[in-house]
XYZ file of C-alpha atoms in Angstrom:
59
model
C 132.018 112.738 6.849
C 130.150 115.800 7.942
C 130.185 116.965 11.542
C 126.445 116.210 11.975
C 126.857 112.603 10.805
C 129.902 112.156 13.017
C 127.922 113.475 16.013
C 124.992 111.124 15.347
C 127.220 108.062 15.047
C 129.258 108.998 18.126
C 126.072 109.180 20.234
C 125.087 105.606 19.324
C 128.400 103.773 19.126
C 130.021 102.231 22.171
C 133.250 101.348 20.370
C 133.802 102.294 16.708
C 131.868 103.697 13.769
C 132.474 104.565 10.131
C 130.582 105.650 7.031
C 130.896 102.949 4.375
C 129.049 104.629 1.498
C 126.595 107.386 0.659
C 123.532 105.681 -0.832
C 121.257 108.653 -1.544
C 121.826 112.401 -1.389
C 118.650 114.123 -2.559
C 117.036 116.610 -0.172
C 115.358 116.355 2.229
C 117.441 113.292 3.177
C 120.885 111.775 2.862
C 121.183 108.026 3.337
C 124.460 106.384 4.338
C 125.567 102.795 4.784
C 127.476 102.796 8.076
C 129.199 100.384 10.420
C 128.590 100.848 14.160
C 130.450 98.664 16.654
C 131.190 96.173 13.870
C 127.572 95.876 12.677
C 126.137 97.199 9.412
C 123.430 99.844 9.632
C 121.742 102.582 7.622
C 121.773 106.221 8.708
C 119.133 108.603 7.305
C 119.584 112.084 8.790
C 117.547 115.102 7.694
C 119.468 117.156 5.129
C 116.904 119.917 4.628
C 114.553 121.877 6.915
C 111.479 120.077 5.492
C 112.955 116.633 6.202
C 111.468 114.486 8.955
C 113.327 111.183 8.665
C 111.965 109.988 12.013
C 108.418 109.831 10.639
C 109.091 109.183 6.943
C 107.093 106.257 5.609
C 104.536 106.227 8.412
C 100.951 106.834 7.631
């Protein structure tokens, strides 16, 4: 797990977190299946300067 992913998960978890699998790793994004406080989730952090995961798919 990279430091950036660990930091993101630590900010949102109140108990435990883990990366289950990497689903996609093509810039500008990386997509991970994660578990946060016992619940499944998907994490999509920017992996390239042109990435804007927060607004991806809107339009």
